[in-house]
Coordinates of C-alpha atoms and ligand atoms in Angstrom, one line a residue:
X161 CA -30.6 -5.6 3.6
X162 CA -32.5 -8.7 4.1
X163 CA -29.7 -11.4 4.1
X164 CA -31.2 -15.1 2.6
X165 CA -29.1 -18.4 2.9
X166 CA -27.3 -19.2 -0.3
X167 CA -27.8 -22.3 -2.6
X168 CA -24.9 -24.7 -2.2
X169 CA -23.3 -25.0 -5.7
X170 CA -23.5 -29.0 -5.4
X171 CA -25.9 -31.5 -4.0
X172 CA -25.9 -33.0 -0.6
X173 CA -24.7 -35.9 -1.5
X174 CA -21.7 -34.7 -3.5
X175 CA -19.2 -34.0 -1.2
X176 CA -19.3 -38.2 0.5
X177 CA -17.4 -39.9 1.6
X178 CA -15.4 -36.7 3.2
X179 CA -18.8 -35.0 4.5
X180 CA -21.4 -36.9 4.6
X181 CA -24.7 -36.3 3.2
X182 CA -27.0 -36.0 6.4
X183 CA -24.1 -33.3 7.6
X184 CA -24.7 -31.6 4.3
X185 CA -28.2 -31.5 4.6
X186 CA -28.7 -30.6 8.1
X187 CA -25.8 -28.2 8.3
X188 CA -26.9 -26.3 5.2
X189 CA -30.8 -26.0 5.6
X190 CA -31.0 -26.3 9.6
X191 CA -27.8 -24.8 11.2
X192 CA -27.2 -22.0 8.1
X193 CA -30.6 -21.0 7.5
X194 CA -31.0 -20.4 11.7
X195 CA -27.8 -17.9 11.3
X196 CA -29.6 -16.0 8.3
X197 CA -33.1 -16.0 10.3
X198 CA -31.8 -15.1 13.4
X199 CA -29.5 -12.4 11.3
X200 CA -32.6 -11.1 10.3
X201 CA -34.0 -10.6 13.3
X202 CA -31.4 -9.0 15.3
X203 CA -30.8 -6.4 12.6
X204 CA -34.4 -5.7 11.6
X205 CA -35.0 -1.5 12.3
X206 CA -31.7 -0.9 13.5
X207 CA -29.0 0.9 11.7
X208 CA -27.3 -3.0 10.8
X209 CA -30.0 -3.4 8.3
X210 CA -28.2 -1.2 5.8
X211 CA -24.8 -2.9 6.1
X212 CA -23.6 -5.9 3.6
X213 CA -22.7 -8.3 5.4
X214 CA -19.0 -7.3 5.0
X215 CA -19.3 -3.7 6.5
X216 CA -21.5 -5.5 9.4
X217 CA -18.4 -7.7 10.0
X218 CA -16.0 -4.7 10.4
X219 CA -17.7 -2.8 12.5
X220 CA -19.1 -5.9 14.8
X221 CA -18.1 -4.2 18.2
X222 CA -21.0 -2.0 18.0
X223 CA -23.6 -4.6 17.8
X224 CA -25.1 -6.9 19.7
X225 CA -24.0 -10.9 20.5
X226 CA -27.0 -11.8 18.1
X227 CA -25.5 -9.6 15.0
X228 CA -22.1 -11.0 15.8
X229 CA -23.0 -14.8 16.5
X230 CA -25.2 -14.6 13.4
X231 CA -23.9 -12.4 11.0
X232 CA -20.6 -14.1 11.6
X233 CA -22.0 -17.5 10.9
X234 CA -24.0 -16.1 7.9
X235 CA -20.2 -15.0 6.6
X236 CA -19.0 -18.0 7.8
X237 CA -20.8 -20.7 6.0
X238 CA -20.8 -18.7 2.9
X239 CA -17.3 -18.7 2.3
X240 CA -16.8 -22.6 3.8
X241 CA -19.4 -24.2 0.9
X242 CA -18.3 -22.0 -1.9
X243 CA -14.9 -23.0 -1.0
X244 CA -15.5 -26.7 -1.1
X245 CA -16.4 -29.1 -4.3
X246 CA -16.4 -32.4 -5.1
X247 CA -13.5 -34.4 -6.6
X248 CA -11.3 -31.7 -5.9
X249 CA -8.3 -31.4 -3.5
X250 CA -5.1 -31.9 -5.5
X251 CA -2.9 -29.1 -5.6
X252 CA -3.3 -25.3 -4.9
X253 CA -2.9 -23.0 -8.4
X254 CA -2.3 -19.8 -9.7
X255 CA -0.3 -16.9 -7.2
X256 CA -1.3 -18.7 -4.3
X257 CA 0.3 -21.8 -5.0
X258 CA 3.6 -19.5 -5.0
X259 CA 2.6 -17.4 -1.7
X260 CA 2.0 -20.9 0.1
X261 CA 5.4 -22.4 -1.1
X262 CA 7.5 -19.3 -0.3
X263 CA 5.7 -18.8 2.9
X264 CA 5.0 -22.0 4.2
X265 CA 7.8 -24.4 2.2
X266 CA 5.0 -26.4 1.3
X267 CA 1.3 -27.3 0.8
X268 CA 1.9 -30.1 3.0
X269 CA 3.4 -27.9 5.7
X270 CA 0.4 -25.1 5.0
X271 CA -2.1 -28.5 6.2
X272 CA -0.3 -29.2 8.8
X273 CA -0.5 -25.6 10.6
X274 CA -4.1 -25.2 9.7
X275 CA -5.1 -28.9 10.7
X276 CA -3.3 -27.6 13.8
X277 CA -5.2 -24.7 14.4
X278 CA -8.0 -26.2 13.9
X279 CA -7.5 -29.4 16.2
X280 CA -6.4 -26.8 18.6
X281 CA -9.2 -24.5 18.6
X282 CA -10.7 -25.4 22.4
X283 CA -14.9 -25.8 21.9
X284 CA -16.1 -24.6 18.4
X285 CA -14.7 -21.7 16.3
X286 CA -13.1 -21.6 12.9
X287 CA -9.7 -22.4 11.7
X288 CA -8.4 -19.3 8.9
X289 CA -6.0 -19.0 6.2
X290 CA -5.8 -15.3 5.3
X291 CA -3.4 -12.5 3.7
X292 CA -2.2 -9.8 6.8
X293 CA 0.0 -7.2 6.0
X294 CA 0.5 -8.7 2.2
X295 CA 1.0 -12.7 3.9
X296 CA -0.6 -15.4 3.8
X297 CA -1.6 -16.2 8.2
X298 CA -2.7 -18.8 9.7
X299 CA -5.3 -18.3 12.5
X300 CA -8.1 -19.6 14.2
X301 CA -11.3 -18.0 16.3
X302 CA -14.0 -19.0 18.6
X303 CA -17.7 -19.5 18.2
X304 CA -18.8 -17.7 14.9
X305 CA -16.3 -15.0 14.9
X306 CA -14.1 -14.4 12.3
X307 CA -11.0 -12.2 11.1
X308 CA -12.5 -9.8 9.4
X309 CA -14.0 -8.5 12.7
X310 CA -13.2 -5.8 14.4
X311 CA -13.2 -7.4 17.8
X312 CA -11.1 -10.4 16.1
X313 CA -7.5 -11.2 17.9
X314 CA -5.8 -11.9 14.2
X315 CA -7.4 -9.6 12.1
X316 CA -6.9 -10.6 8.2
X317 CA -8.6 -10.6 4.7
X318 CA -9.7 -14.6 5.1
X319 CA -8.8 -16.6 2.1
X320 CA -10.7 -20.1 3.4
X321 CA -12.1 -21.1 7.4
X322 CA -12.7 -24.5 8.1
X323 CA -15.7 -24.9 10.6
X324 CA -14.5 -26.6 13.3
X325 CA -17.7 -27.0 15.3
X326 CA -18.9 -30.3 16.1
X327 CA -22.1 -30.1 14.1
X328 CA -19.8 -30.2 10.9
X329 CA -17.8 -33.2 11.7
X330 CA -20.0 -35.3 14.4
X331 CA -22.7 -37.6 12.8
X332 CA -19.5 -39.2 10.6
X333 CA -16.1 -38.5 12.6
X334 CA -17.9 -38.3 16.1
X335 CA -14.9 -37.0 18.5
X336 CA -12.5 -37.7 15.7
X337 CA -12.1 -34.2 14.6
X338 CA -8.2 -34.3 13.2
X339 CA -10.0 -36.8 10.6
X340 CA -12.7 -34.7 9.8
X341 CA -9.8 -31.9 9.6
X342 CA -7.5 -34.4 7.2
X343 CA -10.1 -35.2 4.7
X344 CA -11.0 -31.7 4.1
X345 CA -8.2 -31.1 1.9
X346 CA -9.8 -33.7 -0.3
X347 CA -12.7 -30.8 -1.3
X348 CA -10.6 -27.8 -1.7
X349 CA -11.8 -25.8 -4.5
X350 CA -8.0 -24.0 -5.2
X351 CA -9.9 -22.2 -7.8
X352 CA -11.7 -20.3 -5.8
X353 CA -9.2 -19.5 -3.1
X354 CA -6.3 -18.6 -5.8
X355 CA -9.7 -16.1 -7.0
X356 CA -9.9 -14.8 -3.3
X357 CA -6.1 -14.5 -2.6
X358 CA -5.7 -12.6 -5.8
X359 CA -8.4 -10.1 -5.5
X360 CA -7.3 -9.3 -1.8
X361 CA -3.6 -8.9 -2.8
Ligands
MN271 MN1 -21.2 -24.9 10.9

């Protein structure tokens, strides 16, 4: 399949103060669409071509660094904007909003381990909330992997990654990525993730 970079459902400017339009703009048409081209590339005549993107994620290992740099930031970014709208944050909703209290006491305590593992995360890479094993995990990777990967250290079903590189926070936060990490939360579409919790439960 020929893999094309998704319209954000939201303009640029939408998601300021928290990210800032230029990020947006650049992040979205520059950094994104290069994942999808070079995707596209690296998979044209060879046996990757046939896979959604999903089934190309599983079975990464047998692919080269282009298929699993790109298609993992193809995945990536997909999930990250549809996960994000403007005025949203609050609280989370729906079975998820119980799975978070019961296994993390808290959605303040759920922040705090993400924004952890995502301050933590050495370079770039992605900071994960997923469901392992029927739980809800917390988890990070580096670069553009992710944990539905076969090569991934904390395999899961993600439920939201927050891109932690520094093109996503720099223009705005510069270094200050626990900031960057903090107003996040203000964007949250708990909607969406409640949809993606449930249908992976
Ligand atoms: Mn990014």
């Amino acid at each position: 399949m020929t893999h094309t970079l998704p319209a954000l459902p939201y303009a640029y400017d939408a998601l300021e103060p928290h990210i800032d339009t230029l990020t947006m703009t650049i992040h979205h048409t520059k950094h994104h669409q290069a994942y999808v081209d070079n995707l596209n590339k690296a998979i044209a005549g060879t046996e990757a071509e046939n896979m959604d993107i999903i089934s190309l994620m599983g079975a990464i290992s047998k692919f080269p660094a282009a298929v699993r740099n790109n298609g993992g930031g193809h995945y990536n970014h997909t999930q990250f904007w549809m996960a994000l709208q403007p005025n949203a944050g609050g609280t989370p909703v729906g079975a998820l909003a119980d799975a978070i209290n019961s296994t993390f006491g808290s959605v303040e305590a759920l922040k705090e381990q993400m924004n952890a593992a995502g301050a933590t995360r050495f370079g770039s890479g992605w900071a994960w909330l997923g469901v392992k094993d029927g739980q809800l995990a917390i988890c990070s990777t580096p670069n553009q992997d992710n944990p539905l990967m076969d090569i991934a250290e904390c395999k899961c079903q993600p439920i939201f990654g927050i891109d932690v590189w520094e093109h996503a926070y720099y223009l705005h936060y510069q270094n200050r990525r626990a900031d960057y990490l903090a107003a996040i939360w203000n964007l949250v579409n708990w909607e969406e993730l409640n949809n993606r919790f449930v249908a992976c439960k």
